[in-house]
Structure formats: C-alpha cells, structure tokens
Short mmCIF file of N, CA and C in Angstrom, two decimals:
data_model
loop_
_atom_site.label_atom_id
_atom_site.label_comp_id
_atom_site.label_asym_id
_atom_site.label_seq_id
_atom_site.Cartn_x
_atom_site.Cartn_y
_atom_site.Cartn_z
N ALA R 36 0.83 -1.20 0.00
CA ALA R 36 0.00 0.00 0.00
C ALA R 36 0.86 1.25 0.00
N GLU R 37 1.98 1.21 0.73
CA GLU R 37 2.86 2.37 0.78
C GLU R 37 3.42 2.70 -0.61
N LEU R 38 3.79 1.68 -1.36
CA LEU R 38 4.32 1.90 -2.70
C LEU R 38 3.29 2.58 -3.59
N TYR R 39 2.04 2.15 -3.49
CA TYR R 39 0.99 2.73 -4.32
C TYR R 39 0.76 4.20 -3.97
N ARG R 40 0.78 4.52 -2.70
CA ARG R 40 0.61 5.92 -2.29
C ARG R 40 1.71 6.79 -2.87
N VAL R 41 2.92 6.29 -2.91
CA VAL R 41 4.05 7.05 -3.44
C VAL R 41 3.89 7.25 -4.94
N VAL R 42 3.65 6.18 -5.67
CA VAL R 42 3.55 6.26 -7.13
C VAL R 42 2.39 7.15 -7.54
N GLU R 43 1.30 7.05 -6.85
CA GLU R 43 0.12 7.80 -7.25
C GLU R 43 0.17 9.27 -6.84
N GLN R 44 1.28 9.71 -6.24
CA GLN R 44 1.53 11.13 -6.02
C GLN R 44 1.92 11.81 -7.33
N VAL R 45 2.40 11.02 -8.27
CA VAL R 45 2.80 11.55 -9.58
C VAL R 45 1.53 11.92 -10.34
N PRO R 46 1.39 13.18 -10.74
CA PRO R 46 0.14 13.63 -11.36
C PRO R 46 -0.28 12.85 -12.60
N GLU R 47 0.67 12.34 -13.37
CA GLU R 47 0.35 11.63 -14.60
C GLU R 47 -0.21 10.22 -14.35
N VAL R 48 -0.03 9.69 -13.16
CA VAL R 48 -0.42 8.31 -12.85
C VAL R 48 -1.83 8.27 -12.25
N LEU R 49 -2.71 7.50 -12.86
CA LEU R 49 -4.05 7.28 -12.32
C LEU R 49 -4.03 6.17 -11.27
N GLU R 50 -3.42 5.05 -11.63
CA GLU R 50 -3.30 3.93 -10.70
C GLU R 50 -2.12 3.07 -11.11
N SER R 51 -1.70 2.22 -10.19
CA SER R 51 -0.51 1.41 -10.44
C SER R 51 -0.63 0.04 -9.79
N LEU R 52 0.23 -0.85 -10.25
CA LEU R 52 0.29 -2.19 -9.70
C LEU R 52 1.77 -2.61 -9.67
N VAL R 53 2.23 -3.05 -8.53
CA VAL R 53 3.63 -3.43 -8.35
C VAL R 53 3.70 -4.92 -8.05
N LEU R 54 4.68 -5.59 -8.66
CA LEU R 54 4.90 -6.99 -8.33
C LEU R 54 6.37 -7.34 -8.48
N GLU R 55 6.73 -8.46 -7.89
CA GLU R 55 8.09 -8.97 -8.00
C GLU R 55 8.10 -10.08 -9.04
N GLN R 56 8.99 -9.96 -10.01
CA GLN R 56 9.12 -10.98 -11.04
C GLN R 56 10.36 -11.81 -10.73
N ARG R 57 10.17 -13.10 -10.64
CA ARG R 57 11.28 -14.02 -10.34
C ARG R 57 11.62 -14.84 -11.56
N ALA R 58 12.91 -15.15 -11.69
CA ALA R 58 13.38 -16.00 -12.79
C ALA R 58 14.43 -16.95 -12.25
N GLY R 59 14.52 -18.12 -12.85
CA GLY R 59 15.49 -19.11 -12.40
C GLY R 59 14.99 -19.83 -11.17
N SER R 60 15.88 -20.63 -10.59
CA SER R 60 15.53 -21.35 -9.37
C SER R 60 16.78 -21.62 -8.56
N GLY R 61 16.57 -21.86 -7.28
CA GLY R 61 17.68 -22.16 -6.38
C GLY R 61 18.67 -21.02 -6.27
N VAL R 62 19.95 -21.34 -6.35
CA VAL R 62 21.01 -20.34 -6.21
C VAL R 62 20.98 -19.31 -7.34
N SER R 63 20.55 -19.72 -8.52
CA SER R 63 20.55 -18.81 -9.67
C SER R 63 19.27 -17.98 -9.78
N GLU R 64 18.39 -18.06 -8.79
CA GLU R 64 17.14 -17.29 -8.84
C GLU R 64 17.43 -15.80 -8.74
N THR R 65 16.78 -15.03 -9.60
CA THR R 65 16.89 -13.58 -9.57
C THR R 65 15.49 -13.00 -9.49
N SER R 66 15.39 -11.78 -9.06
CA SER R 66 14.09 -11.12 -9.02
C SER R 66 14.25 -9.64 -9.33
N ARG R 67 13.16 -9.05 -9.76
CA ARG R 67 13.15 -7.62 -10.02
C ARG R 67 11.76 -7.09 -9.74
N VAL R 68 11.69 -5.83 -9.40
CA VAL R 68 10.42 -5.16 -9.15
C VAL R 68 9.91 -4.61 -10.48
N VAL R 69 8.65 -4.92 -10.79
CA VAL R 69 8.01 -4.44 -12.01
C VAL R 69 6.83 -3.55 -11.60
N LEU R 70 6.75 -2.38 -12.20
CA LEU R 70 5.68 -1.43 -11.91
C LEU R 70 4.87 -1.20 -13.17
N PHE R 71 3.58 -1.46 -13.09
CA PHE R 71 2.66 -1.16 -14.18
C PHE R 71 1.89 0.10 -13.79
N VAL R 72 1.80 1.04 -14.72
CA VAL R 72 1.08 2.29 -14.44
C VAL R 72 0.03 2.53 -15.51
N ARG R 73 -1.11 2.98 -15.06
CA ARG R 73 -2.16 3.45 -15.96
C ARG R 73 -2.10 4.96 -15.89
N LEU R 74 -1.85 5.59 -17.03
CA LEU R 74 -1.61 7.04 -17.06
C LEU R 74 -2.87 7.81 -17.44
N ARG R 75 -2.87 9.06 -17.03
CA ARG R 75 -3.96 9.97 -17.42
C ARG R 75 -3.93 10.16 -18.94
N GLU R 76 -5.06 10.50 -19.50
CA GLU R 76 -5.14 10.73 -20.93
C GLU R 76 -4.18 11.85 -21.33
N GLY R 77 -3.43 11.62 -22.39
CA GLY R 77 -2.47 12.60 -22.88
C GLY R 77 -1.07 12.45 -22.30
N ALA R 78 -0.93 11.69 -21.22
CA ALA R 78 0.39 11.48 -20.61
C ALA R 78 1.08 10.31 -21.29
N SER R 79 2.40 10.37 -21.34
CA SER R 79 3.15 9.25 -21.90
C SER R 79 4.32 8.91 -20.98
N LEU R 80 4.66 7.66 -20.96
CA LEU R 80 5.74 7.17 -20.11
C LEU R 80 7.06 7.34 -20.86
N ASP R 81 7.68 8.49 -20.66
CA ASP R 81 8.97 8.74 -21.28
C ASP R 81 10.08 8.61 -20.24
N ALA R 82 11.31 8.85 -20.65
CA ALA R 82 12.46 8.69 -19.75
C ALA R 82 12.36 9.62 -18.55
N GLU R 83 11.87 10.84 -18.74
CA GLU R 83 11.77 11.82 -17.65
C GLU R 83 10.75 11.36 -16.60
N LEU R 84 9.59 10.89 -17.05
CA LEU R 84 8.57 10.43 -16.11
C LEU R 84 9.04 9.17 -15.37
N THR R 85 9.67 8.27 -16.08
CA THR R 85 10.21 7.05 -15.45
C THR R 85 11.24 7.42 -14.38
N ALA R 86 12.11 8.36 -14.69
CA ALA R 86 13.14 8.80 -13.73
C ALA R 86 12.50 9.45 -12.51
N ARG R 87 11.45 10.25 -12.72
CA ARG R 87 10.76 10.89 -11.59
C ARG R 87 10.12 9.86 -10.68
N ILE R 88 9.47 8.86 -11.27
CA ILE R 88 8.83 7.80 -10.49
C ILE R 88 9.88 7.05 -9.67
N ARG R 89 10.98 6.67 -10.31
CA ARG R 89 12.04 5.93 -9.61
C ARG R 89 12.66 6.76 -8.49
N ALA R 90 12.91 8.04 -8.75
CA ALA R 90 13.50 8.91 -7.72
C ALA R 90 12.56 9.07 -6.52
N LEU R 91 11.28 9.21 -6.78
CA LEU R 91 10.30 9.35 -5.70
C LEU R 91 10.25 8.08 -4.86
N MET R 92 10.27 6.93 -5.51
CA MET R 92 10.22 5.67 -4.77
C MET R 92 11.50 5.47 -3.96
N ARG R 93 12.64 5.85 -4.52
CA ARG R 93 13.91 5.74 -3.79
C ARG R 93 13.90 6.64 -2.55
N ALA R 94 13.37 7.84 -2.70
CA ALA R 94 13.37 8.81 -1.60
C ALA R 94 12.34 8.48 -0.52
N GLN R 95 11.16 8.01 -0.92
CA GLN R 95 10.08 7.82 0.05
C GLN R 95 9.91 6.37 0.52
N CYS R 96 10.52 5.43 -0.18
CA CYS R 96 10.45 4.02 0.25
C CYS R 96 11.86 3.56 0.57
N SER R 97 12.52 2.93 -0.41
CA SER R 97 13.91 2.52 -0.24
C SER R 97 14.47 2.14 -1.60
N PRO R 98 15.78 2.07 -1.75
CA PRO R 98 16.36 1.66 -3.03
C PRO R 98 15.89 0.26 -3.46
N HIS R 99 15.61 -0.59 -2.50
CA HIS R 99 15.13 -1.95 -2.81
C HIS R 99 13.79 -1.92 -3.55
N HIS R 100 12.97 -0.92 -3.30
CA HIS R 100 11.64 -0.85 -3.89
C HIS R 100 11.61 -0.18 -5.26
N VAL R 101 12.73 0.35 -5.71
CA VAL R 101 12.77 1.04 -7.01
C VAL R 101 12.57 0.00 -8.12
N PRO R 102 11.58 0.21 -8.98
CA PRO R 102 11.31 -0.78 -10.02
C PRO R 102 12.39 -0.80 -11.09
N ARG R 103 12.77 -2.00 -11.48
CA ARG R 103 13.72 -2.14 -12.59
C ARG R 103 12.99 -1.92 -13.91
N VAL R 104 11.70 -2.30 -13.93
CA VAL R 104 10.88 -2.13 -15.13
C VAL R 104 9.67 -1.29 -14.76
N VAL R 105 9.41 -0.25 -15.57
CA VAL R 105 8.20 0.56 -15.44
C VAL R 105 7.51 0.47 -16.79
N ALA R 106 6.26 0.02 -16.79
CA ALA R 106 5.53 -0.17 -18.04
C ALA R 106 4.16 0.49 -17.96
N ALA R 107 3.83 1.23 -19.00
CA ALA R 107 2.50 1.83 -19.10
C ALA R 107 1.56 0.80 -19.71
N VAL R 108 0.38 0.67 -19.12
CA VAL R 108 -0.63 -0.26 -19.61
C VAL R 108 -1.97 0.47 -19.76
N PRO R 109 -2.81 0.03 -20.69
CA PRO R 109 -4.09 0.70 -20.88
C PRO R 109 -5.07 0.44 -19.74
N ASP R 110 -4.93 -0.69 -19.07
CA ASP R 110 -5.81 -1.02 -17.95
C ASP R 110 -5.11 -2.04 -17.06
N LEU R 111 -5.60 -2.21 -15.86
CA LEU R 111 -5.03 -3.16 -14.90
C LEU R 111 -6.08 -4.21 -14.56
N PRO R 112 -5.65 -5.45 -14.27
CA PRO R 112 -6.62 -6.50 -13.97
C PRO R 112 -7.33 -6.25 -12.64
N ARG R 113 -8.59 -6.63 -12.61
CA ARG R 113 -9.42 -6.43 -11.41
C ARG R 113 -10.15 -7.71 -11.05
N THR R 114 -10.49 -7.80 -9.78
CA THR R 114 -11.32 -8.90 -9.31
C THR R 114 -12.77 -8.61 -9.69
N LEU R 115 -13.66 -9.55 -9.43
CA LEU R 115 -15.07 -9.35 -9.74
C LEU R 115 -15.68 -8.17 -8.99
N ASN R 116 -15.14 -7.87 -7.80
CA ASN R 116 -15.69 -6.73 -7.04
C ASN R 116 -14.91 -5.44 -7.28
N GLY R 117 -14.06 -5.40 -8.33
CA GLY R 117 -13.45 -4.15 -8.75
C GLY R 117 -12.10 -3.81 -8.15
N LYS R 118 -11.57 -4.65 -7.27
CA LYS R 118 -10.26 -4.36 -6.68
C LYS R 118 -9.16 -4.79 -7.64
N LEU R 119 -8.02 -4.10 -7.58
CA LEU R 119 -6.88 -4.48 -8.40
C LEU R 119 -6.41 -5.88 -8.02
N SER R 120 -6.03 -6.67 -9.01
CA SER R 120 -5.64 -8.05 -8.77
C SER R 120 -4.16 -8.26 -9.07
N GLU R 121 -3.34 -8.22 -8.02
CA GLU R 121 -1.92 -8.50 -8.18
C GLU R 121 -1.71 -9.94 -8.63
N LEU R 122 -2.54 -10.84 -8.15
CA LEU R 122 -2.42 -12.25 -8.50
C LEU R 122 -2.58 -12.47 -10.01
N ALA R 123 -3.57 -11.84 -10.61
CA ALA R 123 -3.78 -11.98 -12.05
C ALA R 123 -2.59 -11.42 -12.83
N ALA R 124 -2.08 -10.28 -12.41
CA ALA R 124 -0.92 -9.69 -13.08
C ALA R 124 0.30 -10.58 -12.93
N ARG R 125 0.50 -11.12 -11.74
CA ARG R 125 1.65 -12.00 -11.49
C ARG R 125 1.58 -13.24 -12.38
N GLU R 126 0.40 -13.80 -12.54
CA GLU R 126 0.23 -14.98 -13.40
C GLU R 126 0.59 -14.67 -14.84
N VAL R 127 0.21 -13.49 -15.32
CA VAL R 127 0.53 -13.10 -16.70
C VAL R 127 2.04 -12.89 -16.84
N VAL R 128 2.64 -12.20 -15.91
CA VAL R 128 4.09 -11.93 -15.98
C VAL R 128 4.91 -13.21 -15.91
N HIS R 129 4.46 -14.16 -15.10
CA HIS R 129 5.20 -15.41 -14.96
C HIS R 129 4.79 -16.49 -15.95
N GLY R 130 3.99 -16.12 -16.92
CA GLY R 130 3.64 -17.04 -18.00
C GLY R 130 2.46 -17.89 -17.69
#
C-alpha cells in the first residue's frame, strides 16, 4: 500500500500495480520489481517520467523498492468486485 501511495503522487499516474518478477531457481534465482502504471489521458511514459517515479520511490520508500521495469498499460486486472488483482498480473508476468 505504501508503494501505491508514493507512485500515485505523480500527477500523470491514475493507478498502479507493483509486483516482484522471479526468474530461475535455487542459487541462480533472480528477481526484479516491475511497476505497471495506468496514465492519465495525454500522458506518456517517457524517460523523464520514469526517472521521476524511480526517484520518488527511492526517496520515500527505499532503493530496494525502485522498479527495474516501469511499463504503461491501458488497464489493470481487477477482481469481480473491482479491486486491483496482483495475483492476475503475477500470473501473466510469470507465463
């Protein structure tokens, strides 16, 4: 919840979804933070906006929470009652 409050301070961001993407297994397992953002109409995810998002997360959360990947999406997955679904996004990211 803290991560979402930070990201959604950015005026161009309507809503966001953060997850950890893992690859490999055992000793060779790696992970990275992936941030999906739904932007306001007319906004675009360029290098400047990505840098602002990362800097804000580094300052208000921690360097560990800074996303390695920031991706703009047209919509985010939701449950039947309208809540954002991290589980559905995680399943898509992990294949």
